[in-house]
């Protein structure tokens, strides 16, 4: 998690690489603590689709080389096509979380309870309420 905000820090705070890692870690730790609960949703969706493609490839491998090759090519294309929106969605989410971590404001496109609750601070799992941004 130390590198979670490195790209926004490099872009917006004019920091060098090592300083960006330190600032990134401080932003994350001060806002959400060290325990990560969220941010897996995007990856899980794309992982499920990829896994389905892998299973299809494995099943068709039993039918012979031509079926395996054809499905293998389709799965490779699927992975490439899925990687682009997954990376884009991850970048948008990191930018929104960075804005919240640095300013305490939730971007207008998000529900007010989603961004503060994206990660749970240390020791807060199961508690009602959301973490407040730290003093940065």
C-alpha positions as semicolon CSV with decimal commas, in nm:
position;residue;x (nm);y (nm);z (nm)
1;X;0,000;0,000;0,000
2;X;0,303;0,225;0,028
3;X;0,292;0,279;-0,348
4;X;-0,085;0,311;-0,388
5;X;-0,076;0,690;-0,447
6;X;0,270;0,713;-0,608
7;X;0,145;0,816;-0,953
8;X;-0,084;1,097;-0,825
9;X;0,192;1,217;-0,590
10;X;0,442;1,223;-0,876
11;X;0,197;1,416;-1,094
12;X;0,046;1,662;-0,846
13;X;0,312;1,711;-0,580
14;X;0,631;1,734;-0,785
15;X;0,814;1,475;-0,576
16;X;1,099;1,242;-0,668
17;X;1,043;0,864;-0,675
18;X;1,159;0,785;-0,321
19;X;0,986;1,088;-0,174
20;X;0,668;0,994;-0,363
21;X;0,667;0,649;-0,202
22;X;0,696;0,805;0,144
23;X;0,423;1,061;0,076
24;X;0,201;0,794;-0,076
25;X;0,236;0,574;0,232
26;X;0,166;0,868;0,465
27;X;-0,147;0,969;0,271
28;X;-0,280;0,614;0,279
29;X;-0,189;0,541;0,641
30;X;-0,320;0,876;0,772
31;X;-0,652;0,834;0,595
32;X;-0,732;0,463;0,618
33;X;-0,471;0,305;0,843
34;X;-0,279;-0,004;0,745
35;X;-0,557;-0,258;0,697
36;X;-0,701;-0,282;0,349
37;X;-1,054;-0,411;0,312
38;X;-1,171;-0,268;-0,017
39;X;-1,057;-0,204;-0,372
40;X;-1,083;-0,569;-0,470
41;X;-1,417;-0,528;-0,648
42;X;-1,275;-0,415;-0,980
43;X;-1,018;-0,691;-0,984
44;X;-1,270;-0,958;-0,884
45;X;-1,499;-0,880;-1,176
46;X;-1,219;-0,903;-1,429
47;X;-1,070;-1,207;-1,257
48;X;-1,402;-1,392;-1,281
49;X;-1,431;-1,326;-1,654
50;X;-1,069;-1,428;-1,709
51;X;-1,114;-1,744;-1,506
52;X;-1,418;-1,840;-1,713
53;X;-1,205;-1,802;-2,026
54;X;-0,932;-2,016;-1,872
55;X;-1,182;-2,292;-1,790
56;X;-1,319;-2,283;-2,143
57;X;-0,966;-2,314;-2,280
58;X;-0,892;-2,607;-2,050
59;X;-1,211;-2,786;-2,153
60;X;-1,149;-2,733;-2,522
61;X;-0,793;-2,854;-2,483
62;X;-0,949;-3,194;-2,434
63;X;-1,107;-3,175;-2,782
64;X;-0,777;-3,145;-2,963
65;X;-0,510;-2,903;-3,068
66;X;-0,717;-2,695;-3,313
67;X;-0,991;-2,627;-3,058
68;X;-0,732;-2,545;-2,796
69;X;-0,548;-2,309;-3,028
70;X;-0,866;-2,130;-3,138
71;X;-0,993;-2,080;-2,786
72;X;-0,645;-1,989;-2,663
73;X;-0,632;-1,705;-2,914
74;X;-0,981;-1,590;-2,812
75;X;-0,885;-1,596;-2,444
76;X;-0,567;-1,399;-2,513
77;X;-0,776;-1,137;-2,693
78;X;-1,022;-1,136;-2,404
79;X;-0,743;-1,071;-2,156
80;X;-0,610;-0,784;-2,367
81;X;-0,958;-0,633;-2,405
82;X;-1,027;-0,666;-2,031
83;X;-0,692;-0,522;-1,924
84;X;-0,763;-0,181;-2,077
85;X;-1,092;-0,103;-1,895
86;X;-0,962;-0,262;-1,574
87;X;-0,654;-0,039;-1,573
88;X;-0,866;0,266;-1,659
89;X;-1,116;0,197;-1,381
90;X;-0,833;0,141;-1,134
91;X;-0,674;0,475;-1,233
92;X;-1,001;0,664;-1,186
93;X;-1,054;0,501;-0,846
94;X;-0,700;0,582;-0,731
95;X;-0,746;0,945;-0,839
96;X;-1,072;0,971;-0,641
97;X;-0,915;0,810;-0,334
98;X;-0,613;1,041;-0,363
99;X;-0,839;1,346;-0,376
100;X;-1,018;1,228;-0,062
101;X;-0,691;1,146;0,116
102;X;-0,543;1,489;0,045
103;X;-0,847;1,715;0,078
104;X;-1,110;1,519;0,271
105;X;-1,361;1,582;-0,010
106;X;-1,546;1,304;-0,189
107;X;-1,556;1,362;-0,568
108;X;-1,905;1,452;-0,690
109;X;-1,940;1,141;-0,907
110;X;-1,926;0,912;-0,599
111;X;-2,173;0,851;-0,320
112;X;-2,046;1,022;-0,004
113;X;-2,021;0,693;0,189
114;X;-1,822;0,498;-0,072
115;X;-1,487;0,675;-0,076
116;X;-1,438;0,707;0,302
117;X;-1,540;0,343;0,341
118;X;-1,313;0,210;0,065
119;X;-1,062;0,096;0,325
120;X;-1,110;0,045;0,696
121;X;-0,863;0,191;0,946
122;X;-0,668;-0,044;1,167
123;X;-0,892;-0,212;1,427
124;X;-1,221;-0,080;1,284
125;X;-1,348;-0,387;1,100
126;X;-1,713;-0,437;1,187
127;X;-1,763;-0,095;1,347
128;X;-2,034;0,141;1,231
129;X;-1,919;0,455;1,054
130;X;-1,639;0,546;0,823
131;X;-1,286;0,670;0,881
132;X;-1,217;1,039;0,866
133;X;-0,925;1,165;0,659
134;X;-0,612;1,227;0,862
135;X;-0,443;1,559;0,908
136;X;-0,213;1,589;0,614
